[in-house]
Amino acid sequence: MLIPGAGCDAGYWGQVVDELRGLGHDAVLVSLPSEDDSAGLAEYADAVVEAIGARRDVVVVAHSFGGFTAPLVCDRVPVERMVLVSAMIPAPGEAPGDWWADTGHATSGDDDVFYNELTPEQRAEAEKYERGQSATPMESPWPLASWPEVPTRFIVLRDDRFFPADFMRGLVASRLGIEPVEMDGGHMVMMSRSAELARLLL
């Protein structure tokens, strides 16, 4: 189950889906109701749980802001593993809107930072998946009292300018207490290095 970040349709995972399916796996894109002002994190998790349906042996993969949704899913349905790809890591009771100041994140969010490493053609493709993002899910505290008891892996992207590698290494250590896996690539690595990312996910 492939979960996108904020203000994006999950279609930007499309090349990774093709790679995973080519390797014999069921890969599912899950778009979240990012433009719906009535939808908060609970509704985001609902969308993923509904997409999972009766599937078993599920691996939940989340990118960027999807890190606030994936653990909620893992707390509600049985999953084999959660993989976070340069994703936000929430703390209990932390509202997504507070995450930036709480973690000391100081990187600019302009498109050149977000889309670094993409070719002009890849960037044009990525921009097709941009959507509006409601402020509703940013305002409420993350509801879990602790991280769900599910095997968790984190992929740090060495060339990410939006969530820089050094910043993410520190956050993974302090909030998850695990050693991340690393690969080359910018924040939208699923579009620039889809085959490499798919192999790493497996």
mmCIF file of N, CA and C in Angstrom, residues 20-153:
data_model
loop_
_atom_site.group_PDB
_atom_site.id
_atom_site.type_symbol
_atom_site.label_atom_id
_atom_site.label_comp_id
_atom_site.label_asym_id
_atom_site.label_seq_id
_atom_site.Cartn_x
_atom_site.Cartn_y
_atom_site.Cartn_z
ATOM 1 N N LEU A 20 7.095 -2.987 -8.965
ATOM 2 C CA LEU A 20 6.712 -4.009 -7.990
ATOM 3 C C LEU A 20 5.827 -5.082 -8.624
ATOM 4 N N ARG A 21 4.913 -4.644 -9.464
ATOM 5 C CA ARG A 21 4.042 -5.625 -10.130
ATOM 6 C C ARG A 21 4.849 -6.499 -11.075
ATOM 7 N N GLY A 22 5.843 -5.899 -11.718
ATOM 8 C CA GLY A 22 6.695 -6.678 -12.601
ATOM 9 C C GLY A 22 7.501 -7.723 -11.856
ATOM 10 N N LEU A 23 7.684 -7.501 -10.553
ATOM 11 C CA LEU A 23 8.408 -8.451 -9.717
ATOM 12 C C LEU A 23 7.470 -9.396 -8.972
ATOM 13 N N GLY A 24 6.180 -9.351 -9.345
ATOM 14 C CA GLY A 24 5.231 -10.323 -8.813
ATOM 15 C C GLY A 24 4.477 -9.908 -7.567
ATOM 16 N N HIS A 25 4.468 -8.632 -7.260
ATOM 17 C CA HIS A 25 3.790 -8.168 -6.047
ATOM 18 C C HIS A 25 2.548 -7.359 -6.398
ATOM 19 N N ASP A 26 1.564 -7.404 -5.525
ATOM 20 C CA ASP A 26 0.382 -6.569 -5.642
ATOM 21 C C ASP A 26 0.737 -5.203 -5.052
ATOM 22 N N ALA A 27 0.699 -4.173 -5.844
ATOM 23 C CA ALA A 27 1.026 -2.825 -5.376
ATOM 24 C C ALA A 27 -0.183 -1.921 -5.599
ATOM 25 N N VAL A 28 -0.574 -1.188 -4.564
ATOM 26 C CA VAL A 28 -1.811 -0.417 -4.593
ATOM 27 C C VAL A 28 -1.532 1.041 -4.243
ATOM 28 N N LEU A 29 -1.974 1.946 -5.101
ATOM 29 C CA LEU A 29 -1.891 3.373 -4.828
ATOM 30 C C LEU A 29 -3.080 3.787 -3.961
ATOM 31 N N VAL A 30 -2.817 4.569 -2.920
ATOM 32 C CA VAL A 30 -3.903 5.037 -2.056
ATOM 33 C C VAL A 30 -3.874 6.560 -2.019
ATOM 34 N N SER A 31 -4.803 7.191 -2.707
ATOM 35 C CA SER A 31 -4.892 8.645 -2.649
ATOM 36 C C SER A 31 -5.711 9.060 -1.430
ATOM 37 N N LEU A 32 -5.268 10.111 -0.776
ATOM 38 C CA LEU A 32 -5.920 10.590 0.439
ATOM 39 C C LEU A 32 -6.813 11.787 0.117
ATOM 40 N N PRO A 33 -7.817 12.057 0.955
ATOM 41 C CA PRO A 33 -8.746 13.173 0.691
ATOM 42 C C PRO A 33 -8.141 14.521 1.061
ATOM 43 N N SER A 34 -7.017 14.860 0.444
ATOM 44 C CA SER A 34 -6.239 16.026 0.871
ATOM 45 C C SER A 34 -6.964 17.351 0.659
ATOM 46 N N GLU A 35 -7.885 17.396 -0.292
ATOM 47 C CA GLU A 35 -8.570 18.655 -0.586
ATOM 48 C C GLU A 35 -9.871 18.834 0.196
ATOM 49 N N ASP A 36 -10.237 17.834 0.996
ATOM 50 C CA ASP A 36 -11.506 17.822 1.729
ATOM 51 C C ASP A 36 -11.313 18.445 3.112
ATOM 52 N N ASP A 37 -11.928 19.593 3.346
ATOM 53 C CA ASP A 37 -11.774 20.265 4.639
ATOM 54 C C ASP A 37 -12.457 19.529 5.784
ATOM 55 N N SER A 38 -13.290 18.552 5.474
ATOM 56 C CA SER A 38 -13.935 17.781 6.544
ATOM 57 C C SER A 38 -13.113 16.561 6.945
ATOM 58 N N ALA A 39 -12.018 16.316 6.250
ATOM 59 C CA ALA A 39 -11.218 15.112 6.482
ATOM 60 C C ALA A 39 -9.962 15.429 7.294
ATOM 61 N N GLY A 40 -9.798 14.674 8.395
ATOM 62 C CA GLY A 40 -8.596 14.765 9.204
ATOM 63 C C GLY A 40 -7.780 13.493 9.074
ATOM 64 N N LEU A 41 -6.840 13.289 9.984
ATOM 65 C CA LEU A 41 -5.978 12.115 9.910
ATOM 66 C C LEU A 41 -6.770 10.816 10.017
ATOM 67 N N ALA A 42 -7.858 10.815 10.796
ATOM 68 C CA ALA A 42 -8.674 9.599 10.912
ATOM 69 C C ALA A 42 -9.255 9.208 9.565
ATOM 70 N N GLU A 43 -9.711 10.195 8.814
ATOM 71 C CA GLU A 43 -10.274 9.921 7.492
ATOM 72 C C GLU A 43 -9.185 9.507 6.501
ATOM 73 N N TYR A 44 -7.997 10.046 6.670
ATOM 74 C CA TYR A 44 -6.877 9.613 5.826
ATOM 75 C C TYR A 44 -6.595 8.130 6.075
ATOM 76 N N ALA A 45 -6.578 7.734 7.348
ATOM 77 C CA ALA A 45 -6.366 6.327 7.679
ATOM 78 C C ALA A 45 -7.514 5.464 7.165
ATOM 79 N N ASP A 46 -8.732 5.995 7.228
ATOM 80 C CA ASP A 46 -9.893 5.251 6.696
ATOM 81 C C ASP A 46 -9.683 4.892 5.234
ATOM 82 N N ALA A 47 -9.157 5.841 4.464
ATOM 83 C CA ALA A 47 -8.956 5.612 3.029
ATOM 84 C C ALA A 47 -7.990 4.458 2.788
ATOM 85 N N VAL A 48 -6.945 4.374 3.602
ATOM 86 C CA VAL A 48 -5.971 3.297 3.437
ATOM 87 C C VAL A 48 -6.554 1.968 3.895
ATOM 88 N N VAL A 49 -7.233 1.971 5.025
ATOM 89 C CA VAL A 49 -7.846 0.735 5.532
ATOM 90 C C VAL A 49 -8.858 0.190 4.532
ATOM 91 N N GLU A 50 -9.643 1.082 3.938
ATOM 92 C CA GLU A 50 -10.613 0.643 2.931
ATOM 93 C C GLU A 50 -9.906 0.030 1.722
ATOM 94 N N ALA A 51 -8.800 0.630 1.309
ATOM 95 C CA ALA A 51 -8.059 0.105 0.160
ATOM 96 C C ALA A 51 -7.430 -1.252 0.459
ATOM 97 N N ILE A 52 -7.027 -1.461 1.709
ATOM 98 C CA ILE A 52 -6.464 -2.754 2.092
ATOM 99 C C ILE A 52 -7.512 -3.848 1.990
ATOM 100 N N GLY A 53 -8.720 -3.548 2.449
ATOM 101 C CA GLY A 53 -9.802 -4.524 2.354
ATOM 102 C C GLY A 53 -9.428 -5.836 3.028
ATOM 103 N N ALA A 54 -9.573 -6.931 2.290
ATOM 104 C CA ALA A 54 -9.294 -8.267 2.835
ATOM 105 C C ALA A 54 -7.866 -8.734 2.548
ATOM 106 N N ARG A 55 -7.039 -7.862 1.999
ATOM 107 C CA ARG A 55 -5.668 -8.269 1.686
ATOM 108 C C ARG A 55 -4.912 -8.694 2.941
ATOM 109 N N ARG A 56 -4.019 -9.636 2.773
ATOM 110 C CA ARG A 56 -3.155 -10.088 3.865
ATOM 111 C C ARG A 56 -1.691 -9.853 3.477
ATOM 112 N N ASP A 57 -0.802 -10.064 4.417
ATOM 113 C CA ASP A 57 0.643 -9.866 4.182
ATOM 114 C C ASP A 57 0.917 -8.468 3.636
ATOM 115 N N VAL A 58 0.305 -7.481 4.267
ATOM 116 C CA VAL A 58 0.358 -6.101 3.783
ATOM 117 C C VAL A 58 1.613 -5.389 4.294
ATOM 118 N N VAL A 59 2.253 -4.664 3.399
ATOM 119 C CA VAL A 59 3.330 -3.748 3.756
ATOM 120 C C VAL A 59 2.829 -2.335 3.450
ATOM 121 N N VAL A 60 2.828 -1.487 4.460
ATOM 122 C CA VAL A 60 2.396 -0.102 4.305
ATOM 123 C C VAL A 60 3.622 0.768 4.074
ATOM 124 N N VAL A 61 3.643 1.482 2.945
ATOM 125 C CA VAL A 61 4.766 2.339 2.572
ATOM 126 C C VAL A 61 4.262 3.776 2.506
ATOM 127 N N ALA A 62 4.937 4.669 3.229
ATOM 128 C CA ALA A 62 4.476 6.062 3.277
ATOM 129 C C ALA A 62 5.613 7.015 2.972
ATOM 130 N N HIS A 63 5.272 8.092 2.292
ATOM 131 C CA HIS A 63 6.234 9.117 1.899
ATOM 132 C C HIS A 63 5.848 10.447 2.519
ATOM 133 N N SER A 64 6.834 11.189 3.012
ATOM 134 C CA SER A 64 6.657 12.561 3.437
ATOM 135 C C SER A 64 5.544 12.682 4.493
ATOM 136 N N PHE A 65 4.509 13.496 4.259
ATOM 137 C CA PHE A 65 3.421 13.668 5.227
ATOM 138 C C PHE A 65 2.643 12.369 5.469
ATOM 139 N N GLY A 66 2.787 11.402 4.573
ATOM 140 C CA GLY A 66 2.145 10.105 4.779
ATOM 141 C C GLY A 66 2.602 9.415 6.043
ATOM 142 N N GLY A 67 3.737 9.875 6.621
ATOM 143 C CA GLY A 67 4.224 9.316 7.867
ATOM 144 C C GLY A 67 3.287 9.540 9.036
ATOM 145 N N PHE A 68 2.404 10.524 8.934
ATOM 146 C CA PHE A 68 1.409 10.729 9.993
ATOM 147 C C PHE A 68 0.237 9.756 9.863
ATOM 148 N N THR A 69 0.004 9.246 8.662
ATOM 149 C CA THR A 69 -1.130 8.343 8.416
ATOM 150 C C THR A 69 -0.761 6.882 8.609
ATOM 151 N N ALA A 70 0.396 6.473 8.119
ATOM 152 C CA ALA A 70 0.758 5.055 8.110
ATOM 153 C C ALA A 70 0.672 4.388 9.485
ATOM 154 N N PRO A 71 1.193 4.996 10.566
ATOM 155 C CA PRO A 71 1.093 4.327 11.863
ATOM 156 C C PRO A 71 -0.351 4.145 12.333
ATOM 157 N N LEU A 72 -1.236 5.073 11.962
ATOM 158 C CA LEU A 72 -2.650 4.933 12.335
ATOM 159 C C LEU A 72 -3.257 3.704 11.670
ATOM 160 N N VAL A 73 -2.855 3.466 10.427
ATOM 161 C CA VAL A 73 -3.319 2.276 9.704
ATOM 162 C C VAL A 73 -2.804 1.017 10.390
ATOM 163 N N CYS A 74 -1.517 1.028 10.734
ATOM 164 C CA CYS A 74 -0.893 -0.144 11.356
ATOM 165 C C CYS A 74 -1.460 -0.424 12.737
ATOM 166 N N ASP A 75 -2.041 0.588 13.373
ATOM 167 C CA ASP A 75 -2.676 0.407 14.678
ATOM 168 C C ASP A 75 -4.065 -0.191 14.556
ATOM 169 N N ARG A 76 -4.624 -0.149 13.340
ATOM 170 C CA ARG A 76 -6.009 -0.592 13.147
ATOM 171 C C ARG A 76 -6.144 -1.944 12.471
ATOM 172 N N VAL A 77 -5.209 -2.278 11.590
ATOM 173 C CA VAL A 77 -5.325 -3.543 10.851
ATOM 174 C C VAL A 77 -3.982 -4.278 10.906
ATOM 175 N N PRO A 78 -4.003 -5.612 10.809
ATOM 176 C CA PRO A 78 -2.739 -6.360 10.833
ATOM 177 C C PRO A 78 -1.914 -6.083 9.575
ATOM 178 N N VAL A 79 -0.656 -5.759 9.770
ATOM 179 C CA VAL A 79 0.256 -5.556 8.646
ATOM 180 C C VAL A 79 1.563 -6.272 8.952
ATOM 181 N N GLU A 80 2.298 -6.586 7.897
ATOM 182 C CA GLU A 80 3.585 -7.256 8.067
ATOM 183 C C GLU A 80 4.692 -6.276 8.432
ATOM 184 N N ARG A 81 4.616 -5.077 7.862
ATOM 185 C CA ARG A 81 5.724 -4.138 8.022
ATOM 186 C C ARG A 81 5.277 -2.745 7.594
ATOM 187 N N MET A 82 5.944 -1.749 8.151
ATOM 188 C CA MET A 82 5.757 -0.371 7.710
ATOM 189 C C MET A 82 7.109 0.162 7.240
ATOM 190 N N VAL A 83 7.109 0.805 6.071
ATOM 191 C CA VAL A 83 8.320 1.401 5.531
ATOM 192 C C VAL A 83 8.053 2.888 5.292
ATOM 193 N N LEU A 84 8.881 3.727 5.874
ATOM 194 C CA LEU A 84 8.761 5.168 5.731
ATOM 195 C C LEU A 84 9.866 5.659 4.807
ATOM 196 N N VAL A 85 9.478 6.339 3.734
ATOM 197 C CA VAL A 85 10.431 6.849 2.747
ATOM 198 C C VAL A 85 10.538 8.362 2.925
ATOM 199 N N SER A 86 11.620 8.811 3.552
ATOM 200 C CA SER A 86 11.814 10.233 3.828
ATOM 201 C C SER A 86 10.519 10.853 4.347
ATOM 202 N N ALA A 87 9.972 10.230 5.376
ATOM 203 C CA ALA A 87 8.650 10.605 5.883
ATOM 204 C C ALA A 87 8.741 11.327 7.219
ATOM 205 N N MET A 88 7.730 12.114 7.511
ATOM 206 C CA MET A 88 7.599 12.747 8.813
ATOM 207 C C MET A 88 7.345 11.660 9.864
ATOM 208 N N ILE A 89 7.975 11.799 11.006
ATOM 209 C CA ILE A 89 7.793 10.852 12.102
ATOM 210 C C ILE A 89 7.083 11.600 13.227
ATOM 211 N N PRO A 90 5.826 11.292 13.498
ATOM 212 C CA PRO A 90 5.097 12.017 14.540
ATOM 213 C C PRO A 90 5.448 11.536 15.938
ATOM 214 N N ALA A 91 5.285 12.425 16.907
ATOM 215 C CA ALA A 91 5.372 12.080 18.319
ATOM 216 C C ALA A 91 3.949 12.066 18.884
ATOM 217 N N PRO A 92 3.698 11.273 19.920
ATOM 218 C CA PRO A 92 2.361 11.240 20.518
ATOM 219 C C PRO A 92 1.862 12.638 20.872
ATOM 220 N N GLY A 93 0.642 12.936 20.441
ATOM 221 C CA GLY A 93 0.029 14.212 20.753
ATOM 222 C C GLY A 93 0.486 15.383 19.918
ATOM 223 N N GLU A 94 1.364 15.150 18.964
ATOM 224 C CA GLU A 94 1.912 16.240 18.150
ATOM 225 C C GLU A 94 1.039 16.496 16.927
ATOM 226 N N ALA A 95 0.581 17.707 16.781
ATOM 227 C CA ALA A 95 -0.168 18.069 15.582
ATOM 228 C C ALA A 95 0.807 18.221 14.424
ATOM 229 N N PRO A 96 0.424 17.776 13.220
ATOM 230 C CA PRO A 96 1.323 17.923 12.072
ATOM 231 C C PRO A 96 1.813 19.351 11.864
ATOM 232 N N GLY A 97 0.961 20.318 12.146
ATOM 233 C CA GLY A 97 1.364 21.708 11.977
ATOM 234 C C GLY A 97 2.460 22.138 12.933
ATOM 235 N N ASP A 98 2.599 21.407 14.061
ATOM 236 C CA ASP A 98 3.630 21.731 15.049
ATOM 237 C C ASP A 98 4.930 20.970 14.806
ATOM 238 N N TRP A 99 4.882 19.963 13.926
ATOM 239 C CA TRP A 99 6.035 19.082 13.719
ATOM 240 C C TRP A 99 7.273 19.852 13.303
ATOM 241 N N TRP A 100 7.104 20.842 12.457
ATOM 242 C CA TRP A 100 8.232 21.581 11.891
ATOM 243 C C TRP A 100 9.036 22.280 12.977
ATOM 244 N N ALA A 101 8.341 23.015 13.856
ATOM 245 C CA ALA A 101 9.039 23.706 14.941
ATOM 246 C C ALA A 101 9.552 22.722 15.985
ATOM 247 N N ASP A 102 8.767 21.687 16.271
ATOM 248 C CA ASP A 102 9.153 20.708 17.290
ATOM 249 C C ASP A 102 10.451 19.988 16.924
ATOM 250 N N THR A 103 10.633 19.725 15.634
ATOM 251 C CA THR A 103 11.802 18.967 15.200
ATOM 252 C C THR A 103 12.974 19.849 14.800
ATOM 253 N N GLY A 104 12.745 21.151 14.712
ATOM 254 C CA GLY A 104 13.803 22.059 14.298
ATOM 255 C C GLY A 104 14.048 22.049 12.803
ATOM 256 N N HIS A 105 13.037 21.637 12.041
ATOM 257 C CA HIS A 105 13.181 21.608 10.589
ATOM 258 C C HIS A 105 13.231 23.033 10.052
ATOM 259 N N ALA A 106 14.206 23.307 9.202
ATOM 260 C CA ALA A 106 14.378 24.680 8.716
ATOM 261 C C ALA A 106 14.550 24.770 7.213
ATOM 262 N N THR A 107 14.273 23.698 6.479
ATOM 263 C CA THR A 107 14.494 23.706 5.038
ATOM 264 C C THR A 107 13.343 24.386 4.307
ATOM 265 N N SER A 108 13.656 25.143 3.302
ATOM 266 C CA SER A 108 12.633 25.771 2.458
ATOM 267 C C SER A 108 11.793 24.722 1.763
ATOM 268 N N GLY A 109 10.507 25.039 1.566
ATOM 269 C CA GLY A 109 9.617 24.106 0.895
ATOM 270 C C GLY A 109 9.333 24.471 -0.551
ATOM 271 N N ASP A 110 10.192 25.283 -1.174
ATOM 272 C CA ASP A 110 9.920 25.668 -2.557
ATOM 273 C C ASP A 110 10.116 24.470 -3.489
ATOM 274 N N ASP A 111 9.569 24.574 -4.688
ATOM 275 C CA ASP A 111 9.552 23.447 -5.616
ATOM 276 C C ASP A 111 10.953 22.989 -6.017
ATOM 277 N N ASP A 112 11.898 23.926 -6.101
ATOM 278 C CA ASP A 112 13.249 23.530 -6.488
ATOM 279 C C ASP A 112 13.867 22.595 -5.443
ATOM 280 N N VAL A 113 13.491 22.784 -4.192
ATOM 281 C CA VAL A 113 13.956 21.901 -3.125
ATOM 282 C C VAL A 113 13.185 20.585 -3.165
ATOM 283 N N PHE A 114 11.895 20.688 -3.330
ATOM 284 C CA PHE A 114 11.028 19.508 -3.309
ATOM 285 C C PHE A 114 11.311 18.583 -4.491
ATOM 286 N N TYR A 115 11.577 19.172 -5.647
ATOM 287 C CA TYR A 115 11.749 18.386 -6.870
ATOM 288 C C TYR A 115 13.209 18.268 -7.308
ATOM 289 N N ASN A 116 14.144 18.514 -6.399
ATOM 290 C CA ASN A 116 15.543 18.401 -6.814
ATOM 291 C C ASN A 116 15.832 16.991 -7.304
ATOM 292 N N GLU A 117 16.709 16.881 -8.231
ATOM 293 C CA GLU A 117 17.183 15.645 -8.865
ATOM 294 C C GLU A 117 16.281 15.201 -10.026
ATOM 295 N N LEU A 118 15.065 15.709 -10.139
ATOM 296 C CA LEU A 118 14.211 15.313 -11.256
ATOM 297 C C LEU A 118 14.651 16.031 -12.526
ATOM 298 N N THR A 119 14.567 15.337 -13.653
ATOM 299 C CA THR A 119 14.785 15.982 -14.943
ATOM 300 C C THR A 119 13.598 16.903 -15.233
ATOM 301 N N PRO A 120 13.715 17.830 -16.175
ATOM 302 C CA PRO A 120 12.563 18.671 -16.515
ATOM 303 C C PRO A 120 11.330 17.846 -16.891
ATOM 304 N N GLU A 121 11.545 16.734 -17.580
ATOM 305 C CA GLU A 121 10.412 15.881 -17.974
ATOM 306 C C GLU A 121 9.788 15.216 -16.754
ATOM 307 N N GLN A 122 10.617 14.733 -15.831
ATOM 308 C CA GLN A 122 10.099 14.104 -14.615
ATOM 309 C C GLN A 122 9.378 15.121 -13.729
ATOM 310 N N ARG A 123 9.913 16.324 -13.673
ATOM 311 C CA ARG A 123 9.264 17.361 -12.866
ATOM 312 C C ARG A 123 7.896 17.723 -13.444
ATOM 313 N N ALA A 124 7.818 17.832 -14.753
ATOM 314 C CA ALA A 124 6.527 18.120 -15.385
ATOM 315 C C ALA A 124 5.524 17.021 -15.084
ATOM 316 N N GLU A 125 5.986 15.779 -15.092
ATOM 317 C CA GLU A 125 5.116 14.653 -14.749
ATOM 318 C C GLU A 125 4.695 14.730 -13.288
ATOM 319 N N ALA A 126 5.632 15.040 -12.394
ATOM 320 C CA ALA A 126 5.323 15.133 -10.967
ATOM 321 C C ALA A 126 4.292 16.208 -10.691
ATOM 322 N N GLU A 127 4.401 17.314 -11.391
ATOM 323 C CA GLU A 127 3.480 18.428 -11.160
ATOM 324 C C GLU A 127 2.046 18.088 -11.542
ATOM 325 N N LYS A 128 1.871 17.082 -12.371
ATOM 326 C CA LYS A 128 0.517 16.648 -12.742
ATOM 327 C C LYS A 128 -0.232 16.070 -11.539
ATOM 328 N N TYR A 129 0.519 15.622 -10.538
ATOM 329 C CA TYR A 129 -0.098 14.973 -9.378
ATOM 330 C C TYR A 129 -0.302 15.927 -8.209
ATOM 331 N N GLU A 130 0.023 17.191 -8.384
ATOM 332 C CA GLU A 130 -0.175 18.162 -7.317
ATOM 333 C C GLU A 130 -1.671 18.402 -7.093
ATOM 334 N N ARG A 131 -2.060 18.458 -5.830
ATOM 335 C CA ARG A 131 -3.444 18.706 -5.436
ATOM 336 C C ARG A 131 -3.459 19.738 -4.316
ATOM 337 N N GLY A 132 -4.621 20.271 -4.022
ATOM 338 C CA GLY A 132 -4.745 21.159 -2.880
ATOM 339 C C GLY A 132 -4.575 20.377 -1.579
ATOM 340 N N GLN A 133 -4.186 21.076 -0.535
ATOM 341 C CA GLN A 133 -4.037 20.434 0.764
ATOM 342 C C GLN A 133 -4.800 21.220 1.824
ATOM 343 N N SER A 134 -5.832 20.604 2.379
ATOM 344 C CA SER A 134 -6.593 21.220 3.457
ATOM 345 C C SER A 134 -5.732 21.342 4.707
ATOM 346 N N ALA A 135 -6.002 22.372 5.498
ATOM 347 C CA ALA A 135 -5.290 22.554 6.764
ATOM 348 C C ALA A 135 -5.871 21.687 7.876
ATOM 349 N N THR A 136 -7.023 21.071 7.644
ATOM 350 C CA THR A 136 -7.711 20.323 8.711
ATOM 351 C C THR A 136 -6.823 19.281 9.389
ATOM 352 N N PRO A 137 -6.139 18.399 8.650
ATOM 353 C CA PRO A 137 -5.347 17.380 9.346
ATOM 354 C C PRO A 137 -4.103 17.929 10.038
ATOM 355 N N MET A 138 -3.760 19.172 9.768
ATOM 356 C CA MET A 138 -2.573 19.761 10.385
ATOM 357 C C MET A 138 -2.832 20.243 11.807
ATOM 358 N N GLU A 139 -4.107 20.357 12.178
ATOM 359 C CA GLU A 139 -4.458 21.054 13.404
ATOM 360 C C GLU A 139 -4.666 20.147 14.612
ATOM 361 N N SER A 140 -4.998 18.883 14.397
ATOM 362 C CA SER A 140 -5.349 18.001 15.510
ATOM 363 C C SER A 140 -4.142 17.180 15.965
ATOM 364 N N PRO A 141 -4.039 16.908 17.273
ATOM 365 C CA PRO A 141 -2.924 16.105 17.784
ATOM 366 C C PRO A 141 -2.930 14.697 17.191
ATOM 367 N N TRP A 142 -1.746 14.184 16.911
ATOM 368 C CA TRP A 142 -1.621 12.790 16.471
ATOM 369 C C TRP A 142 -2.134 11.906 17.597
ATOM 370 N N PRO A 143 -3.092 11.005 17.341
ATOM 371 C CA PRO A 143 -3.850 10.379 18.424
ATOM 372 C C PRO A 143 -3.193 9.197 19.132
ATOM 373 N N LEU A 144 -2.137 8.613 18.590
ATOM 374 C CA LEU A 144 -1.571 7.428 19.227
ATOM 375 C C LEU A 144 -0.705 7.805 20.438
ATOM 376 N N ALA A 145 -0.765 6.955 21.473
ATOM 377 C CA ALA A 145 0.038 7.177 22.669
ATOM 378 C C ALA A 145 1.465 6.686 22.488
ATOM 379 N N SER A 146 1.682 5.805 21.510
ATOM 380 C CA SER A 146 3.011 5.269 21.243
ATOM 381 C C SER A 146 3.050 4.738 19.819
ATOM 382 N N TRP A 147 4.243 4.452 19.340
ATOM 383 C CA TRP A 147 4.396 3.900 18.006
ATOM 384 C C TRP A 147 3.787 2.502 17.963
ATOM 385 N N PRO A 148 3.064 2.131 16.908
ATOM 386 C CA PRO A 148 2.463 0.802 16.849
ATOM 387 C C PRO A 148 3.520 -0.301 16.836
ATOM 388 N N GLU A 149 3.176 -1.428 17.404
ATOM 389 C CA GLU A 149 4.123 -2.547 17.490
ATOM 390 C C GLU A 149 4.127 -3.332 16.183
ATOM 391 N N VAL A 150 4.768 -2.761 15.209
ATOM 392 C CA VAL A 150 4.899 -3.379 13.896
ATOM 393 C C VAL A 150 6.332 -3.125 13.415
ATOM 394 N N PRO A 151 6.977 -4.111 12.794
ATOM 395 C CA PRO A 151 8.331 -3.873 12.283
ATOM 396 C C PRO A 151 8.361 -2.645 11.371
ATOM 397 N N THR A 152 9.268 -1.736 11.657
ATOM 398 C CA THR A 152 9.329 -0.460 10.940
ATOM 399 C C THR A 152 10.721 -0.249 10.363
ATOM 400 N N ARG A 153 10.748 0.163 9.109
ATOM 401 C CA ARG A 153 11.996 0.514 8.445
ATOM 402 C C ARG A 153 11.885 1.957 7.947
#
